[in-house]
Each structure stands twice: as structure tokens, then as C-alpha cells.
Coordinates of C-alpha atoms and ligand atoms in Angstrom, one line a residue:
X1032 CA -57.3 -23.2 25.1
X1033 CA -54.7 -20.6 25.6
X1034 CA -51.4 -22.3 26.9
X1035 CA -48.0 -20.8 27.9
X1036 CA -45.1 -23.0 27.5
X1037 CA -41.6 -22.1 29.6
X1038 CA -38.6 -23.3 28.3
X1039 CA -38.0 -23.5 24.1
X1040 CA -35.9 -26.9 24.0
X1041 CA -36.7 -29.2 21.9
X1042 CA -39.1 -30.5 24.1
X1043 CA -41.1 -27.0 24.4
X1044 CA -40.3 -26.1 20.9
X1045 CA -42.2 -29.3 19.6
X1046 CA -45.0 -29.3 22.4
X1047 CA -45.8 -25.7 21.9
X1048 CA -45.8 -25.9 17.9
X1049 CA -47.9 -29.0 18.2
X1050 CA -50.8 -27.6 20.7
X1051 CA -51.0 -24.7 18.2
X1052 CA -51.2 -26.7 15.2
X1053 CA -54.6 -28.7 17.1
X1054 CA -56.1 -25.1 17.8
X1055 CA -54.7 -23.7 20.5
X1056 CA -53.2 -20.7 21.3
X1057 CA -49.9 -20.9 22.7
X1058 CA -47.5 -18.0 24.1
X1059 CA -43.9 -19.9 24.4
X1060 CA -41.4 -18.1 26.2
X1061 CA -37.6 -18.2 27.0
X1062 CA -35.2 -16.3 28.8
X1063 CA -33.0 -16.7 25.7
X1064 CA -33.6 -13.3 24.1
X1065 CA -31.4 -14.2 21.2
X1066 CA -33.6 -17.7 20.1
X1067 CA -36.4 -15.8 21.0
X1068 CA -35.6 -13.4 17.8
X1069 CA -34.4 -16.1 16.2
X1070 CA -37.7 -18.1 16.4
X1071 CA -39.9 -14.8 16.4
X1072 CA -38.5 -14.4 12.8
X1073 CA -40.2 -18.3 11.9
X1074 CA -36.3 -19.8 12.2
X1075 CA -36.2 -22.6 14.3
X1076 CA -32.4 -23.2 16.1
X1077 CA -32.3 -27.0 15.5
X1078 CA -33.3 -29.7 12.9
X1079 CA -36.2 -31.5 13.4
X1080 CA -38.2 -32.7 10.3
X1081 CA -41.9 -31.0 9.9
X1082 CA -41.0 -28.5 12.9
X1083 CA -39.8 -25.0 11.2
X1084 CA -43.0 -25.3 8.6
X1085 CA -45.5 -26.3 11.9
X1086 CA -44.1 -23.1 13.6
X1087 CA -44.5 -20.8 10.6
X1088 CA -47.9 -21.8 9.7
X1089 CA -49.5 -21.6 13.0
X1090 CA -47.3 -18.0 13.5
X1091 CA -48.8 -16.8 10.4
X1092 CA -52.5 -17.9 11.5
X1093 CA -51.6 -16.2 15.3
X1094 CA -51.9 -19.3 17.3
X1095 CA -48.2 -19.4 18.3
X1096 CA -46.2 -16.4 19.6
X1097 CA -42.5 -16.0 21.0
X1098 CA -41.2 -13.8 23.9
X1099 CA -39.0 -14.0 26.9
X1100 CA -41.9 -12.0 29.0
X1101 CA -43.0 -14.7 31.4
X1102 CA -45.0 -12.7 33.5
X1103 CA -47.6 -11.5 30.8
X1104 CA -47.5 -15.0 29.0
X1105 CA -48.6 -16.7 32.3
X1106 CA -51.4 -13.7 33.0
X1107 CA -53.2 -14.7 29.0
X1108 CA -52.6 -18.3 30.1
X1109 CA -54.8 -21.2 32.1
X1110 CA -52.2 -23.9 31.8
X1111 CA -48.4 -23.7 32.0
X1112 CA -46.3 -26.5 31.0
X1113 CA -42.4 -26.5 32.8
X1114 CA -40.3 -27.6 29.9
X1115 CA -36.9 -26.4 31.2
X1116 CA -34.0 -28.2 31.1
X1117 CA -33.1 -30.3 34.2
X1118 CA -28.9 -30.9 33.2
X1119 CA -27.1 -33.5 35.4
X1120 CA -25.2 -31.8 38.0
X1121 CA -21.5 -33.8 38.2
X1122 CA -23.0 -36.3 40.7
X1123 CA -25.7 -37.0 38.5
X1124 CA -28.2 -35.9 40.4
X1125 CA -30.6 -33.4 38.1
X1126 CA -30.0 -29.3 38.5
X1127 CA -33.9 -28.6 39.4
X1128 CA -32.8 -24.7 40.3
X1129 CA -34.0 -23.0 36.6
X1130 CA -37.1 -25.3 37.2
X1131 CA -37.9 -23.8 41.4
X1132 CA -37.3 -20.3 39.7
X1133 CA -39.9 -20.9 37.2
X1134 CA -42.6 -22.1 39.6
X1135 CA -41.7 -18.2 41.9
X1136 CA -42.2 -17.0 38.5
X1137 CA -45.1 -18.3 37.7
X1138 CA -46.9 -17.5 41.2
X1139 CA -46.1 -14.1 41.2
X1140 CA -47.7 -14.3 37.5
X1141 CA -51.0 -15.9 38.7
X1142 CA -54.3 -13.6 37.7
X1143 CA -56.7 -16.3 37.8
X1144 CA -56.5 -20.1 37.9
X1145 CA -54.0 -21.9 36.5
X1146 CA -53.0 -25.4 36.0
X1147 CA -49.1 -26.0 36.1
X1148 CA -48.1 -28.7 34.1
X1149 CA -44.8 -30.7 34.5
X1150 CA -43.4 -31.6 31.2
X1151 CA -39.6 -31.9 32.0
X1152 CA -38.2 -35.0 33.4
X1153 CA -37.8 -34.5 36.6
X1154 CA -37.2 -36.6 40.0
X1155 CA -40.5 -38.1 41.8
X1156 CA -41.7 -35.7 44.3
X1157 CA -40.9 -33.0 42.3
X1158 CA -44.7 -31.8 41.5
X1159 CA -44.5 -31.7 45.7
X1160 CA -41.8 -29.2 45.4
X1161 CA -43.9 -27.2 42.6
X1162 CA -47.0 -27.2 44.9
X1163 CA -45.3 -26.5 47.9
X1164 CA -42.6 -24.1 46.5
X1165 CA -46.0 -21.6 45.1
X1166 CA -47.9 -22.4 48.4
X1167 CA -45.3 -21.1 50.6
X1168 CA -45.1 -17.8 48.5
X1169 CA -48.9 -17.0 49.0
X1170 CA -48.4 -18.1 52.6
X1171 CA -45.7 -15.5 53.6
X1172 CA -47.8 -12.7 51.5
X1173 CA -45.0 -11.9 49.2
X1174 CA -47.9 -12.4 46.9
X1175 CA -52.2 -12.4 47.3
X1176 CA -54.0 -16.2 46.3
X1177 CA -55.9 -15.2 43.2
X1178 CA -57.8 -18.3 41.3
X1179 CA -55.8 -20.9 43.1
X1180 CA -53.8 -23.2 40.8
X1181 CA -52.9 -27.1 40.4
X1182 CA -50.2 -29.3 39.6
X1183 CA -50.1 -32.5 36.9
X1184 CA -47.5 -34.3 35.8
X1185 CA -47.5 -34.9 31.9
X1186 CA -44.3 -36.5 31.1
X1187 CA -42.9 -36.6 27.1
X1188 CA -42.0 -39.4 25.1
X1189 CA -41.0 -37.2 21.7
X1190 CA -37.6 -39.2 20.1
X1191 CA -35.6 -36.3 18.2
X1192 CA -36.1 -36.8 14.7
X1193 CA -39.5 -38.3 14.9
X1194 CA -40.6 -35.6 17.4
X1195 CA -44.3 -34.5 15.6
X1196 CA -45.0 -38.2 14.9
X1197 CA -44.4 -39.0 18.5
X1198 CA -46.4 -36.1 19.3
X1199 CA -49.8 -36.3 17.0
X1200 CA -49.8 -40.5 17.9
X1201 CA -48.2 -41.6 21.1
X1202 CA -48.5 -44.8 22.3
X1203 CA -50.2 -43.0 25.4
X1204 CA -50.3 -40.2 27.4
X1205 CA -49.6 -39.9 30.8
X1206 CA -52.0 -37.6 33.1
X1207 CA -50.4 -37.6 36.8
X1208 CA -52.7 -35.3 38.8
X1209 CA -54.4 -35.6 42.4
X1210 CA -57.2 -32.5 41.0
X1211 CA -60.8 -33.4 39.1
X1212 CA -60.4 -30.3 37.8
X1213 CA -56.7 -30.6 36.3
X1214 CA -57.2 -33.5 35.3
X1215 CA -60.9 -33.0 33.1
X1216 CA -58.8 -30.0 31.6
X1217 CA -55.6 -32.2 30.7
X1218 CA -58.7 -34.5 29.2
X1219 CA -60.5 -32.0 27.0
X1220 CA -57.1 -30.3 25.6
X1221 CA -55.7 -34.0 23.9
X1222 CA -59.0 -35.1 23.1
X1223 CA -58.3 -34.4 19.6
X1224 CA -55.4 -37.0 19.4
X1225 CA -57.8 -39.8 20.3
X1226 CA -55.2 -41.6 22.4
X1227 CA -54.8 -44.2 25.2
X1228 CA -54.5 -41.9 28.4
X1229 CA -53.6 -43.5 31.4
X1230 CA -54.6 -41.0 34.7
X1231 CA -52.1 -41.5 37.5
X1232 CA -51.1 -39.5 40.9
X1233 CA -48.4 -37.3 40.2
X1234 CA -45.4 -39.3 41.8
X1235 CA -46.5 -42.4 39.5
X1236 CA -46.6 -40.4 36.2
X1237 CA -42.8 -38.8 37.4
X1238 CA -41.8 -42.4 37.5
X1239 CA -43.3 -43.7 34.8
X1240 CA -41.2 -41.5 32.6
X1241 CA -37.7 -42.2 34.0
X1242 CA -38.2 -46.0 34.3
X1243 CA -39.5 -46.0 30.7
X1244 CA -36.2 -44.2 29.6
X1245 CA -34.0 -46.3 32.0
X1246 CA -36.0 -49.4 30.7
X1247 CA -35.4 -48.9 26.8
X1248 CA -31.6 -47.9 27.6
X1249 CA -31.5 -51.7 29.5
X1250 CA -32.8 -52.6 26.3
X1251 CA -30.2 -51.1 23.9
X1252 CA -27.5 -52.1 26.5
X1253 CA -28.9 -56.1 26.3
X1254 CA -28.8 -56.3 22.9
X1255 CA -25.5 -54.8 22.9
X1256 CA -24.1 -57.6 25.7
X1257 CA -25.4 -60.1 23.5
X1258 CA -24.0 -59.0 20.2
X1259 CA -20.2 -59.4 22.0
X1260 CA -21.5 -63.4 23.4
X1261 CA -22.2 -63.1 19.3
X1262 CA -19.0 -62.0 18.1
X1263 CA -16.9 -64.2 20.4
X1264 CA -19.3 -67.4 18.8
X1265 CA -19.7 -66.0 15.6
X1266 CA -23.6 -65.5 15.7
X1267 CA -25.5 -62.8 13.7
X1268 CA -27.0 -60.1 16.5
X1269 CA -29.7 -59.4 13.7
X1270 CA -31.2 -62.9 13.2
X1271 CA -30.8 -63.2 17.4
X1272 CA -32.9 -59.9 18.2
X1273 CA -35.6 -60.9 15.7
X1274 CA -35.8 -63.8 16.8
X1275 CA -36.0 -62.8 20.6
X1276 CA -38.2 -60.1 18.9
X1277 CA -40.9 -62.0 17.6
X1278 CA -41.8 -63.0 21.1
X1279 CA -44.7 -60.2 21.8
X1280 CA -43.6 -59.7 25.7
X1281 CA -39.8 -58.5 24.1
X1282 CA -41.0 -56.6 21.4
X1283 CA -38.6 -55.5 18.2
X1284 CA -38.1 -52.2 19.3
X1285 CA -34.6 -51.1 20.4
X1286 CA -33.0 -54.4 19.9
X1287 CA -30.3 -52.7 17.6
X1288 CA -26.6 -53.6 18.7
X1289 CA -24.7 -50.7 17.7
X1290 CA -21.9 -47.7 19.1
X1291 CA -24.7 -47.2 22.3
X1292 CA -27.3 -45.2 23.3
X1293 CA -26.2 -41.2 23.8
X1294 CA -28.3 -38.0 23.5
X1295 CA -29.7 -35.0 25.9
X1296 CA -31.9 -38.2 27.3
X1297 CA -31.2 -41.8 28.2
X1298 CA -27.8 -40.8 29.7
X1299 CA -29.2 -38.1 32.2
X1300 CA -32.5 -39.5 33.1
X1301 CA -30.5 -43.1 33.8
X1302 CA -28.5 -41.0 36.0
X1303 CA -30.8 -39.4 37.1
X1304 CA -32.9 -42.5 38.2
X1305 CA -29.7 -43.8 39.8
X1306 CA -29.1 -40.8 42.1
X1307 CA -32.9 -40.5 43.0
X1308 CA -32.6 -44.6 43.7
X1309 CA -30.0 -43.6 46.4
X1310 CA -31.4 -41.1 47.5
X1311 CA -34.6 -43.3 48.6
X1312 CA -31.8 -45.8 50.1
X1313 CA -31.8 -48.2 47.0
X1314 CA -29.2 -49.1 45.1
X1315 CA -30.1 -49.5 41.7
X1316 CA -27.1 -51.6 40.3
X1317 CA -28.9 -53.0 37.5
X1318 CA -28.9 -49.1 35.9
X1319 CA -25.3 -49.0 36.9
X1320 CA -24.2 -51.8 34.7
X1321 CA -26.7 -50.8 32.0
X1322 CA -24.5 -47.7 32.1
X1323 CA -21.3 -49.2 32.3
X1324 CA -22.4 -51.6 29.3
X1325 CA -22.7 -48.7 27.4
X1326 CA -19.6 -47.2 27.8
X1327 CA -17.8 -50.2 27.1
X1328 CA -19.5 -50.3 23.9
X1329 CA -17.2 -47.6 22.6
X1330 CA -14.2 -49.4 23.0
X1331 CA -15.5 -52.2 21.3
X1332 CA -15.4 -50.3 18.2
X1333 CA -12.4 -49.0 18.5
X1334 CA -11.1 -52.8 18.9
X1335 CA -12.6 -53.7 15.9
X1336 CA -10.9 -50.3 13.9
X1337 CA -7.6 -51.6 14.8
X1338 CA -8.8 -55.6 14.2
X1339 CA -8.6 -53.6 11.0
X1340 CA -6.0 -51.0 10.4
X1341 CA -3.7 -52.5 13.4
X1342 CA -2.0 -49.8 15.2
X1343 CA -4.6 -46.5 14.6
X1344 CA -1.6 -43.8 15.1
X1345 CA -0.9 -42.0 11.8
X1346 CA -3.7 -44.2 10.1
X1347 CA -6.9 -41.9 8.5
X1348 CA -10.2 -42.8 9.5
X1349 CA -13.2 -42.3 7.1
X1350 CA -16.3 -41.1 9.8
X1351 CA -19.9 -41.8 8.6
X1352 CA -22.2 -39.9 10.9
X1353 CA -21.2 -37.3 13.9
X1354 CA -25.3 -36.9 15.7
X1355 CA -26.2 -39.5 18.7
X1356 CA -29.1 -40.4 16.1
X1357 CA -30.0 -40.3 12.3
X1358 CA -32.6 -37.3 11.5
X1359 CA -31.3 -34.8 13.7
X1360 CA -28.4 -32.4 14.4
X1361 CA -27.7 -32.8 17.9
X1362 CA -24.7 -33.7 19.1
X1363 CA -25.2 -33.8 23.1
X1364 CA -23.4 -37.3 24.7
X1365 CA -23.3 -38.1 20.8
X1366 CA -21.1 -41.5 20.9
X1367 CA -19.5 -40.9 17.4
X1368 CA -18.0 -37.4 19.5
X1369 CA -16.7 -39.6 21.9
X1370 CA -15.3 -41.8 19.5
X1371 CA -13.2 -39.4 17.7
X1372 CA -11.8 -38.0 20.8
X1373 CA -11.2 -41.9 21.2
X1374 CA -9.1 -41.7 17.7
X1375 CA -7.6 -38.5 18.0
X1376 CA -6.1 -40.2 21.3
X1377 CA -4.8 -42.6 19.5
X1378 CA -3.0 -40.9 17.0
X1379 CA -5.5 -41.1 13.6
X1380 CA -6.7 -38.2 11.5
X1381 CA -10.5 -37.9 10.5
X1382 CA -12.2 -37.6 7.7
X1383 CA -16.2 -36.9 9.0
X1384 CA -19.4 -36.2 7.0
X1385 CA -22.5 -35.6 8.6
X1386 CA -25.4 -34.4 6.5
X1387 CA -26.7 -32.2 9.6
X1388 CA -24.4 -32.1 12.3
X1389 CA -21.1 -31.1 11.1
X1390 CA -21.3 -27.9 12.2
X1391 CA -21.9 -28.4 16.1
X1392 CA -19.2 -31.1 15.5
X1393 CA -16.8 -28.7 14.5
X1394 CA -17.3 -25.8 17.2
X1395 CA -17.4 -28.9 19.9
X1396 CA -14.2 -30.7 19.1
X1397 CA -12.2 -27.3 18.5
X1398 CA -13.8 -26.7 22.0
X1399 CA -12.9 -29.7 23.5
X1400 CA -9.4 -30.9 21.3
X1401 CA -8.0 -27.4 20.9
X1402 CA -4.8 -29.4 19.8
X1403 CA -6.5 -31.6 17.2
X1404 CA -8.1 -29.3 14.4
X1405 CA -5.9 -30.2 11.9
X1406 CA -6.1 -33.5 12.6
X1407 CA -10.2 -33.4 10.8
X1408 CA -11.6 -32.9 8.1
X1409 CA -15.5 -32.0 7.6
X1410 CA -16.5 -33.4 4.1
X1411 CA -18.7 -32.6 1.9
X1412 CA -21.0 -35.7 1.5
X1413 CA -19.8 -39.6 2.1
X1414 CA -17.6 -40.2 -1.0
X1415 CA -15.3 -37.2 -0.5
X1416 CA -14.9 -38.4 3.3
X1417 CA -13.9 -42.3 2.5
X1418 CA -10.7 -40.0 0.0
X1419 CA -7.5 -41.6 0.8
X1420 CA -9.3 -43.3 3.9
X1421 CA -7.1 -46.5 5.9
X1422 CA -11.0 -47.7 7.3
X1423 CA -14.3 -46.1 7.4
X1424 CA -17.0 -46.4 10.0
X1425 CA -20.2 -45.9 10.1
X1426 CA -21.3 -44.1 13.6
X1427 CA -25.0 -42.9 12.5
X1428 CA -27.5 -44.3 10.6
X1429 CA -28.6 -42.2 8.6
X1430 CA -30.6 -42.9 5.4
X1431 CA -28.5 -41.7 2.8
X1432 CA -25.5 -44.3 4.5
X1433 CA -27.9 -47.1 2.9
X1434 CA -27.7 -46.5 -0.4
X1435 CA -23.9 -45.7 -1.4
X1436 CA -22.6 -46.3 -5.0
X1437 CA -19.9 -49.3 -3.9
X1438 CA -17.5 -49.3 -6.2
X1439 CA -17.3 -45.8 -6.4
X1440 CA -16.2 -45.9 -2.3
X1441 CA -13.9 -48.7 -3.2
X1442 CA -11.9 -47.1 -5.7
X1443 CA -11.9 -43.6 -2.9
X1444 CA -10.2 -45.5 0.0
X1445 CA -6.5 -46.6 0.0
X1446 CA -7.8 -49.5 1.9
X1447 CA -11.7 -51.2 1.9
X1448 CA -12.3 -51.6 5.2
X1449 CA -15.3 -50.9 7.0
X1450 CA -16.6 -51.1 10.5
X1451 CA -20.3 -50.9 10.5
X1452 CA -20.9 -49.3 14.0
X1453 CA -25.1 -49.3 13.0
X1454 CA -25.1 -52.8 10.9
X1455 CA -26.8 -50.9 8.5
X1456 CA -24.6 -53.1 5.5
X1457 CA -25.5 -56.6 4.5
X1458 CA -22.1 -59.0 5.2
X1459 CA -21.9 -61.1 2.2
X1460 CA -22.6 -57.9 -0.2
X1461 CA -19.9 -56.2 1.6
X1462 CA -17.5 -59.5 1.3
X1463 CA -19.2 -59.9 -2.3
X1464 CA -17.7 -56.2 -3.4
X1465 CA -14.3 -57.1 -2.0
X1466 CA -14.7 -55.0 1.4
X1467 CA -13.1 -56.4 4.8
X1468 CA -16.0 -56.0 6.5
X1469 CA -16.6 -55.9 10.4
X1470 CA -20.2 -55.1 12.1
X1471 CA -21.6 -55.3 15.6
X1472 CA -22.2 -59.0 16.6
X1473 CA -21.6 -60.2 13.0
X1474 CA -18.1 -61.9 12.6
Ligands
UGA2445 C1 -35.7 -40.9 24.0 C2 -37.0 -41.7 24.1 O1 -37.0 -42.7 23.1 C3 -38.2 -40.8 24.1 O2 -39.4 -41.6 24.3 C4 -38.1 -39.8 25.2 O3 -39.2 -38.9 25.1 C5 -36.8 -39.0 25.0 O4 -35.7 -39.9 25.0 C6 -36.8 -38.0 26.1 O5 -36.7 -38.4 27.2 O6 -37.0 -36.8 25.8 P1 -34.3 -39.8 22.0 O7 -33.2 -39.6 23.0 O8 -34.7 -38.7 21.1 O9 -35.7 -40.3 22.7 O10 -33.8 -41.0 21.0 P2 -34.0 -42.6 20.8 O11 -34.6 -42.8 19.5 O12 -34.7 -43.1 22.0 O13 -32.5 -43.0 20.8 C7 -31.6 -42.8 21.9 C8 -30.3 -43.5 21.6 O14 -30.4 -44.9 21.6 C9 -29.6 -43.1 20.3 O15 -28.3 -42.9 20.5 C10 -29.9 -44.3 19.4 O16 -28.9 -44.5 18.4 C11 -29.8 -45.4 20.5 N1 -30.5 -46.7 20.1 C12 -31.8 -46.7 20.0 C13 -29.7 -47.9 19.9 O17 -28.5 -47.9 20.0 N2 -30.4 -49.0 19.6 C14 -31.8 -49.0 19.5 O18 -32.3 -50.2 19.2 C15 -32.5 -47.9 19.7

């Protein structure tokens, strides 16, 4: 099938290099001229395991093309997937203005039928808009009804890092469309990944994807209310989320205490969700806490560096991970950014290492703590960042955390301390090797 995807995110990057790679032929476009060279050249702007070598291969066999010509990649087209971003505006409430542009766009575009496919996250009602935004243009004759069109919802569940996996076997996909014809289409084009589909209205697939985000950040933000009940009685989080986990209707999935949820996703679609809630006259005060949970999580680490290192002014802090998540390089609502604007506040110096983000890091803490780039220091790999440290915490969990040489980070840092913002370390080794050792919900 020949598919044009709008908007080269993450989200589009992945979907469009993925459709390829089962056949397809996919035009991707983007009003970013200088990622569209960028990508036209096979060189993919962010880290995602598998995605630069997908992207190259199905280039090279002609599947997959790049341009910021939307007009001319809707025309070769019969569906369109909307993968725009939808940023929080300062209310909370999501910008949807790039994604009504689009939708002009695309009617002007029309040559022959074509199925328009939501694939951002977006409020419920928002496939209305689409429909009604493109109807209202053929009505006024600004432009002549050729092939008519349709509008499904196909809402994403891709986690950065994991973003092909999640694509080539989801737990399900979701087909929100009120059209037999959009919806046998939707059908035939992920028949190949021999997946549970659940069919829904539109309005009921829009939902489904922000109360599954809202409903794993309630998750994350459980666990982490319970590892503090733990700390304060001096239960082990771990052995209490397996054990809660066990029990199929829970599930073992995000039940990891740690630093909080961050990323381009949970924090916008929960407030998103909350905003929309309002909007329909409901107050949603269960996502408010969930969010407030979250935030407070933050400071609980920063308690435990100074349970530590007492007063954190003038002390150096050893930082183990700078992106919201292991296996990737972004950095947007990243906790371990918040909490070394939380530490530079406070007075300590930095010494970070991050095997892929360090160089977003850098350009977003000059940006946003013009006053504090002398106070870090991007290292080179783990060792050379625990140098000379007074405690070092762990903000990410990224593989390569795991499986340190000990005593060789003893002997680097003036004092062993660590806080284990991830509980990626085993206590009693840590006690065993003579570190002062403090994790989430482990006293
Ligand atoms: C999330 C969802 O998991 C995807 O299903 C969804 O498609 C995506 O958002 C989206 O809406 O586009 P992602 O943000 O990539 O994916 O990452 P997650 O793996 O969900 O992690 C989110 C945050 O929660 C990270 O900061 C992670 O460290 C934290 N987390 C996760 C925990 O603190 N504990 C856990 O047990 C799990």
C-alpha cells in the first residue's frame, strides 16, 4: 500500500520505517527541511536501537522516501497517518494547531480517496474536528470533493528504546473508525503482524490511548507511594512489587520505585487527560495526585543525597544517567535534568556520564543554568565520573550501570556513597564492598 506519513518524530520516524520494512511504500514528510536532509542522507536525528539500519535498508530498496512536499506525498498516497506533535500548551491543555493545519493540508492535497489516520495522541473528539475541519473546506468550495476520504483513529503504544519491538508485536492494535471501508483497509495493511486488533469508534480508540498512558503513570506513581510507607518501615519495594506482582490482575509491569516517570509522554498525555477531564466538567483528582506523586518523588532523592553527604553545597555529586529512560537519548521532562537543576540549587558541582545523552544534556543545562557551566562536568564513561566524587547516584538504568568493576569505583570516590535512584544494586553486595548504600524503598 502506498502510505504518507506527516510529522518525522519519533513516533512517525518509527511508524513510517516499520510499514516500509512489511512492504509498503511510504513517502514521510516534514516541514523540517534540515532533518529532512538529514534523514534523506540515511542519518536518523535520534537514538533508537534497530531504527537508522531499518531506514537505510528499506531507502536503498525504494520503499521509504523523505521530503517536506506534503502536497505531492498525499497525491501518491491512499492513507495518511497525523503524527505531529501535540506539545502542552502552559495550561496543559494540548496545542492541536500544527495538527488542524495538517488536515487543510491534506484536503487541498486529496486526488482520490484517502483514509486519514490519527496517530498522534490527541484529545477525544479530535477525529470530529479532522472530519469536520476537511468537510467544511469542500463545503465553502475553496476546494472540489474528489474520492471522498475517512477518518480512524490508530493510537501508538511504541516505548522509546524498545520502539521496533513495540511496533512488529504489540500487545494490540487499536482500530477506531465509524467506515467499513477504513476500517477493512486498517485490517489488510497490519495483517502481516498477526496481532490482537480491537475495532472501536473513533472517540473510544482516542481514549483508550490517554487512559492507558494515564493508567501506567498511576502505576509507576503507586509503586513509588509505597516504596516511601517502605522506607519509613524498612520494607524492601522489590520483594513488595513482586509480590503484589504475581497476582495476574496487577501484573509486574511498571511496578519499579525509582526518580519517576518523565519523557515526551506520560507527563503531557496525563495532562492532557486532566485538562480534557475538565473540560467535560470532571475533575479528575486521582491524575492530579498521580502527578503530584511524581513530583515529589524528586525530592525524595535529593533527601536521601544529603541523608548522605549532609549539607549538598560545595559537595560533588557523581551522576549515573542524564535520559528519562535507559536506551535512548532523549532528554524531554527527563527527571535526572530536573535533578541536577535540583543540585546545582543547592550548591553541589556534577560530575555526569551518560552513554547517549550527554550531549542534549549539555546544550539544555547551558540553556537553562547559563550560570552553572562550570559547575558540570560530562565524563567520559562511569569510572572517570565517580573521580573525586562526595556520593554518586544512579538516575538511569542503563545496562552498562549493572555491571561496574566495584572496587575500582571505590578507590575513584573520596567518599562510597551511593544513592540508587533505579535500585538497580543489590544492598548487601553494596554493604558487602563497604559502600553506604541508599535505594528507593530499601532502608
Ligand atoms: C510510553 C508508553 O509506555 C508507550 O506505550 C506509549 O506509546 C508512549 O509512552 C507514548 O505515548 O508515545 P515511553 O515514554 O517511551 O512510552 O517510556 P516508558 O517505558 O513507558 O517509560 C516512561 C517513564 O516511566 C520513564 O521515565 C521510566 O523510567 C518510568 N518508569 C517506567 C518507572 O519509573 N517505573 C516503571 O516501572 C516503568
Amino acid at each position: 500500500m502506498n502510505i504518507c506519513i506527516i510529522g518525522t518524530g519519533y513516533v512517525g520516524l518509527v511508524t513510517g520505517a516499520c510499514f516500509a520494512d512489511l512492504g509498503n511504500r511510504v513517502f514521510c514528510v516534514d516541514s523540517d527541511r534540515k532533518k529532512i536532509d538529514s534523514l534523506k542522507r540515511g542519518v536518523v536525528p535520534i537514538y533508537e536501537p534497530g531504527l537508522e539500519e531499518m531506514v537505510r535498508g528499506n531507502m536503498k530498496k525504494g520503499r521509504l522516501s523523505f521530503s517536506t512536499n506534503i502536497k505531492e506525498s498525499v497525491k501518491k498516497s491512499t492513507i495518511i497517518f497525523i503524527c505531529v506533535g501535540t506539545p502542552s500548551a502552559e495550561s496543559g491543555e494540548p496545542d492541536l494547531t500544527a495538527l488542524e493545519a495538517v488536515a487543510r493540508e491534506i484536503a487541498k492535497s486529496m486526488n482520490s480517496y484517502k483514509l486519514i489516520v490519527e496517530k498522534s495522541t490527541v484529545p477525544v473528539e479530535t477525529g470530529e474536528w479532522v472530519k469536520r475541519t476537511i468537510d467544511t473546506l469542500f463545503a465553502s468550495g475553496a476546494k472540489k470533493r474528489e474520492g471522498g476520504f475517512d477518518v480512524a483513529s490508530n493510537p501508538e503504544f511504541l516505548r522509546e528504546g524498545s520502539a521496533i519491538k513495540d511496533f512488529k508485536h504489540p500487545d494490540r492494535i487499536v482500530i477506531g473508525t465509524g467506515s467499513e471501508k477504513a476500517k477493512k483497509i486498517l485490517l489488510e495493511l497490519y495483517k502481516p503482524l498477526k496481532a490482537p486488533i480491537v475495532v472501536t469508534d473513533i472517540k473510544s480508540a482516542e481514549i483508550i490511548k490517554h487512559a492507558s498512558n494515564s493508567f501506567l503513570s498511576m502505576k509507576i506513581s503507586f509503586i513509588n507511594a509505597i516504596s516511601v510507607v517502605c522506607d519509613k518501615t524498612g520494607a524492601d519495594i522489590k520483594k513488595v512489587a513482586r509480590g503484589m506482582g504475581m497476582d495476574k490482575r496487577i501484573g509486574t509491569s511498571f511496578l519499579e520505585a525509582g526518580i519517576g516517570f518523565g519523557g515526551s509522554c506520560f507527563p503531557k498525555d496525563l495532562d492532557a487527560f486532566i485538562h480534557i477531564a475538565d473540560r467535560l466538567g470532571y475533575n479528575f483528582s486521582l491524575l492530579r495526585e498521580v502527578k503530584k506523586i511524581n513530583s515529589e518523588q524528586k525530592n525524595v532523592l535529593i533527601h536521601k543525597i544529603s541523608q548522605l553527604v549532609w549539607n549538598i553545597a560545595g559537595k560533588t555529586i557523581g551522576v549515573f544517567g542524564l535520559s528519562f529512560k535507559p536506551d535512548t537519548d532523549d532528554i524531554r521532562n527527563s527527571p535526572p535534568i530536573d535533578i541536577i537543576r535540583m543540585l546545582f540549587a543547592r550548591g553541589a558541582k556534577i560530575r555526569a556520564y551518560d552513554p547517549k545523552a550527554a550531549q542534549k544534556s549539555r546544550d539544555t543545562l547551558a540553556r537553562l543554568c547559563p550560570g552553572k557551566k562550570k559547575e558540570i562536568v560530562y565524563c567520559k564513561d562511569a569510572y572517570d565520573a565517580a573521580k573525586g566524587c562526595d556520593c554518586l547516584v544512579v538516575l538511569t538504568d542503563w545496562n552498562e550501570f549493572k555491571e561496574l568493576d566495584f572496587a575500582k569505583l571505590k578507590k575513584l570516590l573520596k567518599n562510597p556513597a551511593i544513592v540508587d535512584g533505579r535500585n538497580i544494586y543489590d544492598p548487601e553486595m553494596m554493604k558487602k564492598m563497604g559502600f553506604t548504600y541508599i535505594g528507593i524503598g530499601r532502608r
